[in-house]
Amino acid sequence: MKKISLILCSLVTLLFLGACHNQSSDGEKMIPVAVTIEGNGKSRTQEFQVEEGDSVMDVMEDNYDIEEDGGFITAIDGVSEDASKNLYWLYDINGKMAEVGAEEAVLKEGDKIAFRLEAFK
C-alpha cells in the first residue's frame, strides 16, 4: 500500500511540475524561440525560453551584448554595422525578411530569428 501511495504522490508531483514548466516566475507563459547570428564569417544558433509577447529586441537585450538605434540593432557582441561598406544587421523571422524594427516584432511560439551582417541592396 505504501508503494502505491508513493507512486501516486510521485505522479501527481510530476504532473504539477510539468504544468508549471512553461511559465516564468511571475506567471507569464514561456515559449521557445531560436536565434541565429551570422557575421564575420561565423554562425551560431541558440534556443531560448522567452515570455510570450516578448519582442525580438527583448530577446536580444537579454541574451547578447547589443547596440541599437531607434529600435534597430546596429551591433551584436561587438560586431558593428559598417555604413562605408554598406554592411548592416538585417534579420528575418521564420525565413521572411522583417518589415519592422526589432522593438516592434513580437515573437510567437517556435519562431526562428536569423540576424545576418549583409550588404544592403
PDB file of N, CA, C and O in Angstrom, residues 16-74:
ATOM      1  N   PHE A  16       2.238  18.169 -11.767  1.00  0.00           N
ATOM      2  CA  PHE A  16       2.228  19.559 -11.312  1.00  0.00           C
ATOM      3  C   PHE A  16       3.450  20.308 -11.836  1.00  0.00           C
ATOM      4  O   PHE A  16       3.336  21.420 -12.357  1.00  0.00           O
ATOM      5  N   LEU A  17       4.616  19.709 -11.730  1.00  0.00           N
ATOM      6  CA  LEU A  17       5.838  20.358 -12.213  1.00  0.00           C
ATOM      7  C   LEU A  17       5.799  20.546 -13.724  1.00  0.00           C
ATOM      8  O   LEU A  17       6.240  21.564 -14.245  1.00  0.00           O
ATOM      9  N   GLY A  18       5.272  19.577 -14.433  1.00  0.00           N
ATOM     10  CA  GLY A  18       5.157  19.689 -15.894  1.00  0.00           C
ATOM     11  C   GLY A  18       4.230  20.807 -16.300  1.00  0.00           C
ATOM     12  O   GLY A  18       4.484  21.531 -17.261  1.00  0.00           O
ATOM     13  N   ALA A  19       3.158  21.012 -15.576  1.00  0.00           N
ATOM     14  CA  ALA A  19       2.205  22.080 -15.890  1.00  0.00           C
ATOM     15  C   ALA A  19       2.821  23.452 -15.654  1.00  0.00           C
ATOM     16  O   ALA A  19       2.504  24.412 -16.339  1.00  0.00           O
ATOM     17  N   CYS A  20       3.703  23.568 -14.695  1.00  0.00           N
ATOM     18  CA  CYS A  20       4.324  24.850 -14.362  1.00  0.00           C
ATOM     19  C   CYS A  20       5.543  25.150 -15.210  1.00  0.00           C
ATOM     20  O   CYS A  20       6.043  26.265 -15.212  1.00  0.00           O
ATOM     21  N   HIS A  21       6.040  24.165 -15.930  1.00  0.00           N
ATOM     22  CA  HIS A  21       7.280  24.310 -16.682  1.00  0.00           C
ATOM     23  C   HIS A  21       7.248  25.441 -17.712  1.00  0.00           C
ATOM     24  O   HIS A  21       8.236  26.104 -17.935  1.00  0.00           O
ATOM     25  N   ASN A  22       6.135  25.687 -18.332  1.00  0.00           N
ATOM     26  CA  ASN A  22       6.030  26.700 -19.379  1.00  0.00           C
ATOM     27  C   ASN A  22       5.608  28.060 -18.851  1.00  0.00           C
ATOM     28  O   ASN A  22       5.033  28.854 -19.576  1.00  0.00           O
ATOM     29  N   GLN A  23       5.898  28.343 -17.590  1.00  0.00           N
ATOM     30  CA  GLN A  23       5.578  29.640 -17.024  1.00  0.00           C
ATOM     31  C   GLN A  23       6.808  30.208 -16.339  1.00  0.00           C
ATOM     32  O   GLN A  23       7.611  29.480 -15.769  1.00  0.00           O
ATOM     33  N   SER A  24       6.953  31.540 -16.424  1.00  0.00           N
ATOM     34  CA  SER A  24       8.048  32.199 -15.731  1.00  0.00           C
ATOM     35  C   SER A  24       7.685  32.349 -14.265  1.00  0.00           C
ATOM     36  O   SER A  24       6.586  32.010 -13.842  1.00  0.00           O
ATOM     37  N   SER A  25       8.613  32.882 -13.490  1.00  0.00           N
ATOM     38  CA  SER A  25       8.376  33.038 -12.056  1.00  0.00           C
ATOM     39  C   SER A  25       7.234  34.005 -11.773  1.00  0.00           C
ATOM     40  O   SER A  25       6.628  33.956 -10.709  1.00  0.00           O
ATOM     41  N   ASP A  26       6.929  34.905 -12.713  1.00  0.00           N
ATOM     42  CA  ASP A  26       5.820  35.839 -12.485  1.00  0.00           C
ATOM     43  C   ASP A  26       4.532  35.384 -13.168  1.00  0.00           C
ATOM     44  O   ASP A  26       3.592  36.152 -13.300  1.00  0.00           O
ATOM     45  N   GLY A  27       4.491  34.114 -13.604  1.00  0.00           N
ATOM     46  CA  GLY A  27       3.272  33.545 -14.140  1.00  0.00           C
ATOM     47  C   GLY A  27       3.076  33.701 -15.641  1.00  0.00           C
ATOM     48  O   GLY A  27       2.097  33.230 -16.186  1.00  0.00           O
ATOM     49  N   GLU A  28       4.004  34.374 -16.317  1.00  0.00           N
ATOM     50  CA  GLU A  28       3.890  34.539 -17.770  1.00  0.00           C
ATOM     51  C   GLU A  28       4.192  33.218 -18.471  1.00  0.00           C
ATOM     52  O   GLU A  28       5.053  32.458 -18.047  1.00  0.00           O
ATOM     53  N   LYS A  29       3.494  32.964 -19.573  1.00  0.00           N
ATOM     54  CA  LYS A  29       3.736  31.759 -20.362  1.00  0.00           C
ATOM     55  C   LYS A  29       5.078  31.895 -21.069  1.00  0.00           C
ATOM     56  O   LYS A  29       5.385  32.939 -21.643  1.00  0.00           O
ATOM     57  N   MET A  30       5.868  30.840 -21.031  1.00  0.00           N
ATOM     58  CA  MET A  30       7.161  30.817 -21.701  1.00  0.00           C
ATOM     59  C   MET A  30       7.018  30.069 -23.022  1.00  0.00           C
ATOM     60  O   MET A  30       6.323  29.056 -23.096  1.00  0.00           O
ATOM     61  N   ILE A  31       7.681  30.587 -24.059  1.00  0.00           N
ATOM     62  CA  ILE A  31       7.630  29.963 -25.375  1.00  0.00           C
ATOM     63  C   ILE A  31       9.055  29.768 -25.894  1.00  0.00           C
ATOM     64  O   ILE A  31       9.942  30.553 -25.573  1.00  0.00           O
ATOM     65  N   PRO A  32       9.282  28.731 -26.712  1.00  0.00           N
ATOM     66  CA  PRO A  32      10.613  28.517 -27.273  1.00  0.00           C
ATOM     67  C   PRO A  32      10.813  29.328 -28.549  1.00  0.00           C
ATOM     68  O   PRO A  32       9.913  29.444 -29.375  1.00  0.00           O
ATOM     69  N   VAL A  33      12.008  29.909 -28.691  1.00  0.00           N
ATOM     70  CA  VAL A  33      12.420  30.567 -29.928  1.00  0.00           C
ATOM     71  C   VAL A  33      13.881  30.220 -30.174  1.00  0.00           C
ATOM     72  O   VAL A  33      14.599  29.835 -29.252  1.00  0.00           O
ATOM     73  N   ALA A  34      14.322  30.353 -31.409  1.00  0.00           N
ATOM     74  CA  ALA A  34      15.723  30.120 -31.762  1.00  0.00           C
ATOM     75  C   ALA A  34      16.271  31.369 -32.424  1.00  0.00           C
ATOM     76  O   ALA A  34      15.581  32.023 -33.217  1.00  0.00           O
ATOM     77  N   VAL A  35      17.513  31.712 -32.081  1.00  0.00           N
ATOM     78  CA  VAL A  35      18.168  32.880 -32.660  1.00  0.00           C
ATOM     79  C   VAL A  35      19.472  32.424 -33.315  1.00  0.00           C
ATOM     80  O   VAL A  35      20.291  31.765 -32.676  1.00  0.00           O
ATOM     81  N   THR A  36      19.650  32.804 -34.575  1.00  0.00           N
ATOM     82  CA  THR A  36      20.888  32.550 -35.301  1.00  0.00           C
ATOM     83  C   THR A  36      21.551  33.887 -35.572  1.00  0.00           C
ATOM     84  O   THR A  36      20.889  34.826 -36.021  1.00  0.00           O
ATOM     85  N   ILE A  37      22.852  33.963 -35.309  1.00  0.00           N
ATOM     86  CA  ILE A  37      23.639  35.158 -35.573  1.00  0.00           C
ATOM     87  C   ILE A  37      24.709  34.783 -36.588  1.00  0.00           C
ATOM     88  O   ILE A  37      25.504  33.875 -36.346  1.00  0.00           O
ATOM     89  N   GLU A  38      24.733  35.485 -37.739  1.00  0.00           N
ATOM     90  CA  GLU A  38      25.739  35.246 -38.773  1.00  0.00           C
ATOM     91  C   GLU A  38      26.449  36.551 -39.074  1.00  0.00           C
ATOM     92  O   GLU A  38      25.822  37.515 -39.529  1.00  0.00           O
ATOM     93  N   GLY A  39      27.749  36.591 -38.798  1.00  0.00           N
ATOM     94  CA  GLY A  39      28.529  37.787 -39.082  1.00  0.00           C
ATOM     95  C   GLY A  39      30.001  37.495 -38.941  1.00  0.00           C
ATOM     96  O   GLY A  39      30.413  36.650 -38.159  1.00  0.00           O
ATOM     97  N   ASN A  40      30.812  38.182 -39.736  1.00  0.00           N
ATOM     98  CA  ASN A  40      32.275  37.984 -39.718  1.00  0.00           C
ATOM     99  C   ASN A  40      32.670  36.535 -39.987  1.00  0.00           C
ATOM    100  O   ASN A  40      33.605  36.011 -39.387  1.00  0.00           O
ATOM    101  N   GLY A  41      31.935  35.881 -40.866  1.00  0.00           N
ATOM    102  CA  GLY A  41      32.254  34.509 -41.234  1.00  0.00           C
ATOM    103  C   GLY A  41      31.901  33.468 -40.182  1.00  0.00           C
ATOM    104  O   GLY A  41      32.273  32.312 -40.310  1.00  0.00           O
ATOM    105  N   LYS A  42      31.198  33.860 -39.134  1.00  0.00           N
ATOM    106  CA  LYS A  42      30.813  32.931 -38.072  1.00  0.00           C
ATOM    107  C   LYS A  42      29.295  32.831 -38.004  1.00  0.00           C
ATOM    108  O   LYS A  42      28.592  33.772 -38.327  1.00  0.00           O
ATOM    109  N   SER A  43      28.831  31.677 -37.560  1.00  0.00           N
ATOM    110  CA  SER A  43      27.395  31.470 -37.393  1.00  0.00           C
ATOM    111  C   SER A  43      27.172  30.641 -36.138  1.00  0.00           C
ATOM    112  O   SER A  43      27.897  29.681 -35.884  1.00  0.00           O
ATOM    113  N   ARG A  44      26.166  31.054 -35.352  1.00  0.00           N
ATOM    114  CA  ARG A  44      25.808  30.268 -34.178  1.00  0.00           C
ATOM    115  C   ARG A  44      24.306  30.388 -33.950  1.00  0.00           C
ATOM    116  O   ARG A  44      23.716  31.421 -34.206  1.00  0.00           O
ATOM    117  N   THR A  45      23.729  29.299 -33.471  1.00  0.00           N
ATOM    118  CA  THR A  45      22.300  29.272 -33.176  1.00  0.00           C
ATOM    119  C   THR A  45      22.119  28.880 -31.714  1.00  0.00           C
ATOM    120  O   THR A  45      22.778  27.964 -31.232  1.00  0.00           O
ATOM    121  N   GLN A  46      21.227  29.605 -31.037  1.00  0.00           N
ATOM    122  CA  GLN A  46      20.901  29.299 -29.653  1.00  0.00           C
ATOM    123  C   GLN A  46      19.386  29.277 -29.507  1.00  0.00           C
ATOM    124  O   GLN A  46      18.681  30.038 -30.181  1.00  0.00           O
ATOM    125  N   GLU A  47      18.912  28.408 -28.625  1.00  0.00           N
ATOM    126  CA  GLU A  47      17.484  28.346 -28.333  1.00  0.00           C
ATOM    127  C   GLU A  47      17.241  28.949 -26.958  1.00  0.00           C
ATOM    128  O   GLU A  47      18.047  28.775 -26.045  1.00  0.00           O
ATOM    129  N   PHE A  48      16.127  29.665 -26.833  1.00  0.00           N
ATOM    130  CA  PHE A  48      15.782  30.333 -25.594  1.00  0.00           C
ATOM    131  C   PHE A  48      14.320  30.096 -25.259  1.00  0.00           C
ATOM    132  O   PHE A  48      13.490  29.919 -26.156  1.00  0.00           O
ATOM    133  N   GLN A  49      14.005  30.143 -23.976  1.00  0.00           N
ATOM    134  CA  GLN A  49      12.624  30.181 -23.490  1.00  0.00           C
ATOM    135  C   GLN A  49      12.370  31.640 -23.134  1.00  0.00           C
ATOM    136  O   GLN A  49      13.081  32.205 -22.299  1.00  0.00           O
ATOM    137  N   VAL A  50      11.405  32.263 -23.794  1.00  0.00           N
ATOM    138  CA  VAL A  50      11.118  33.680 -23.574  1.00  0.00           C
ATOM    139  C   VAL A  50       9.657  33.842 -23.186  1.00  0.00           C
ATOM    140  O   VAL A  50       8.836  32.961 -23.426  1.00  0.00           O
ATOM    141  N   GLU A  51       9.353  34.985 -22.601  1.00  0.00           N
ATOM    142  CA  GLU A  51       7.969  35.237 -22.222  1.00  0.00           C
ATOM    143  C   GLU A  51       7.136  35.514 -23.465  1.00  0.00           C
ATOM    144  O   GLU A  51       7.570  36.237 -24.366  1.00  0.00           O
ATOM    145  N   GLU A  52       5.950  34.935 -23.491  1.00  0.00           N
ATOM    146  CA  GLU A  52       5.021  35.197 -24.591  1.00  0.00           C
ATOM    147  C   GLU A  52       4.779  36.704 -24.662  1.00  0.00           C
ATOM    148  O   GLU A  52       4.568  37.356 -23.640  1.00  0.00           O
ATOM    149  N   GLY A  53       4.870  37.286 -25.851  1.00  0.00           N
ATOM    150  CA  GLY A  53       4.692  38.724 -26.017  1.00  0.00           C
ATOM    151  C   GLY A  53       5.996  39.494 -26.070  1.00  0.00           C
ATOM    152  O   GLY A  53       5.991  40.690 -26.343  1.00  0.00           O
ATOM    153  N   ASP A  54       7.136  38.820 -25.804  1.00  0.00           N
ATOM    154  CA  ASP A  54       8.432  39.489 -25.918  1.00  0.00           C
ATOM    155  C   ASP A  54       8.695  39.870 -27.368  1.00  0.00           C
ATOM    156  O   ASP A  54       8.251  39.194 -28.302  1.00  0.00           O
ATOM    157  N   SER A  55       9.450  40.941 -27.536  1.00  0.00           N
ATOM    158  CA  SER A  55       9.866  41.357 -28.876  1.00  0.00           C
ATOM    159  C   SER A  55      11.237  40.770 -29.189  1.00  0.00           C
ATOM    160  O   SER A  55      11.942  40.266 -28.299  1.00  0.00           O
ATOM    161  N   VAL A  56      11.621  40.869 -30.442  1.00  0.00           N
ATOM    162  CA  VAL A  56      12.960  40.456 -30.844  1.00  0.00           C
ATOM    163  C   VAL A  56      13.987  41.247 -30.033  1.00  0.00           C
ATOM    164  O   VAL A  56      14.980  40.692 -29.551  1.00  0.00           O
ATOM    165  N   MET A  57      13.739  42.541 -29.830  1.00  0.00           N
ATOM    166  CA  MET A  57      14.669  43.373 -29.061  1.00  0.00           C
ATOM    167  C   MET A  57      14.803  42.860 -27.627  1.00  0.00           C
ATOM    168  O   MET A  57      15.916  42.805 -27.096  1.00  0.00           O
ATOM    169  N   ASP A  58      13.697  42.460 -26.997  1.00  0.00           N
ATOM    170  CA  ASP A  58      13.751  41.921 -25.634  1.00  0.00           C
ATOM    171  C   ASP A  58      14.694  40.721 -25.571  1.00  0.00           C
ATOM    172  O   ASP A  58      15.541  40.617 -24.678  1.00  0.00           O
ATOM    173  N   VAL A  59      14.545  39.804 -26.509  1.00  0.00           N
ATOM    174  CA  VAL A  59      15.360  38.595 -26.528  1.00  0.00           C
ATOM    175  C   VAL A  59      16.823  38.939 -26.760  1.00  0.00           C
ATOM    176  O   VAL A  59      17.718  38.415 -26.081  1.00  0.00           O
ATOM    177  N   MET A  60      17.079  39.852 -27.673  1.00  0.00           N
ATOM    178  CA  MET A  60      18.457  40.230 -27.975  1.00  0.00           C
ATOM    179  C   MET A  60      19.105  40.937 -26.787  1.00  0.00           C
ATOM    180  O   MET A  60      20.244  40.641 -26.440  1.00  0.00           O
ATOM    181  N   GLU A  61      18.391  41.855 -26.143  1.00  0.00           N
ATOM    182  CA  GLU A  61      18.943  42.569 -24.983  1.00  0.00           C
ATOM    183  C   GLU A  61      19.221  41.624 -23.822  1.00  0.00           C
ATOM    184  O   GLU A  61      20.198  41.805 -23.091  1.00  0.00           O
ATOM    185  N   ASP A  62      18.377  40.615 -23.651  1.00  0.00           N
ATOM    186  CA  ASP A  62      18.533  39.679 -22.535  1.00  0.00           C
ATOM    187  C   ASP A  62      19.671  38.684 -22.745  1.00  0.00           C
ATOM    188  O   ASP A  62      20.189  38.136 -21.773  1.00  0.00           O
ATOM    189  N   ASN A  63      20.050  38.439 -24.003  1.00  0.00           N
ATOM    190  CA  ASN A  63      20.978  37.336 -24.271  1.00  0.00           C
ATOM    191  C   ASN A  63      22.257  37.707 -25.019  1.00  0.00           C
ATOM    192  O   ASN A  63      23.146  36.863 -25.147  1.00  0.00           O
ATOM    193  N   TYR A  64      22.343  38.915 -25.514  1.00  0.00           N
ATOM    194  CA  TYR A  64      23.516  39.342 -26.282  1.00  0.00           C
ATOM    195  C   TYR A  64      23.929  40.743 -25.858  1.00  0.00           C
ATOM    196  O   TYR A  64      23.131  41.513 -25.325  1.00  0.00           O
ATOM    197  N   ASP A  65      25.177  41.102 -26.161  1.00  0.00           N
ATOM    198  CA  ASP A  65      25.656  42.461 -25.963  1.00  0.00           C
ATOM    199  C   ASP A  65      25.330  43.209 -27.251  1.00  0.00           C
ATOM    200  O   ASP A  65      25.978  42.968 -28.284  1.00  0.00           O
ATOM    201  N   ILE A  66      24.304  44.054 -27.207  1.00  0.00           N
ATOM    202  CA  ILE A  66      23.874  44.731 -28.430  1.00  0.00           C
ATOM    203  C   ILE A  66      23.942  46.247 -28.280  1.00  0.00           C
ATOM    204  O   ILE A  66      23.944  46.779 -27.177  1.00  0.00           O
ATOM    205  N   GLU A  67      23.988  46.900 -29.433  1.00  0.00           N
ATOM    206  CA  GLU A  67      23.795  48.343 -29.526  1.00  0.00           C
ATOM    207  C   GLU A  67      22.617  48.532 -30.460  1.00  0.00           C
ATOM    208  O   GLU A  67      22.419  47.754 -31.403  1.00  0.00           O
ATOM    209  N   GLU A  68      21.819  49.574 -30.187  1.00  0.00           N
ATOM    210  CA  GLU A  68      20.655  49.816 -31.029  1.00  0.00           C
ATOM    211  C   GLU A  68      20.462  51.306 -31.246  1.00  0.00           C
ATOM    212  O   GLU A  68      20.958  52.119 -30.490  1.00  0.00           O
ATOM    213  N   ASP A  69      19.741  51.596 -32.305  1.00  0.00           N
ATOM    214  CA  ASP A  69      19.431  52.980 -32.642  1.00  0.00           C
ATOM    215  C   ASP A  69      18.016  53.011 -33.201  1.00  0.00           C
ATOM    216  O   ASP A  69      17.754  52.437 -34.261  1.00  0.00           O
ATOM    217  N   GLY A  70      17.111  53.630 -32.465  1.00  0.00           N
ATOM    218  CA  GLY A  70      15.734  53.765 -32.936  1.00  0.00           C
ATOM    219  C   GLY A  70      15.009  52.451 -33.120  1.00  0.00           C
ATOM    220  O   GLY A  70      14.155  52.331 -33.993  1.00  0.00           O
ATOM    221  N   GLY A  71      15.332  51.451 -32.303  1.00  0.00           N
ATOM    222  CA  GLY A  71      14.657  50.161 -32.413  1.00  0.00           C
ATOM    223  C   GLY A  71      15.316  49.202 -33.385  1.00  0.00           C
ATOM    224  O   GLY A  71      14.860  48.079 -33.560  1.00  0.00           O
ATOM    225  N   PHE A  72      16.402  49.627 -34.013  1.00  0.00           N
ATOM    226  CA  PHE A  72      17.133  48.770 -34.945  1.00  0.00           C
ATOM    227  C   PHE A  72      18.473  48.395 -34.323  1.00  0.00           C
ATOM    228  O   PHE A  72      19.177  49.250 -33.777  1.00  0.00           O
ATOM    229  N   ILE A  73      18.840  47.140 -34.413  1.00  0.00           N
ATOM    230  CA  ILE A  73      20.092  46.661 -33.834  1.00  0.00           C
ATOM    231  C   ILE A  73      21.240  47.019 -34.768  1.00  0.00           C
ATOM    232  O   ILE A  73      21.202  46.733 -35.964  1.00  0.00           O
ATOM    233  N   THR A  74      22.266  47.671 -34.203  1.00  0.00           N
ATOM    234  CA  THR A  74      23.409  48.136 -35.004  1.00  0.00           C
ATOM    235  C   THR A  74      24.702  47.386 -34.684  1.00  0.00           C
ATOM    236  O   THR A  74      25.666  47.489 -35.443  1.00  0.00           O
TER     237      THR A  74
END
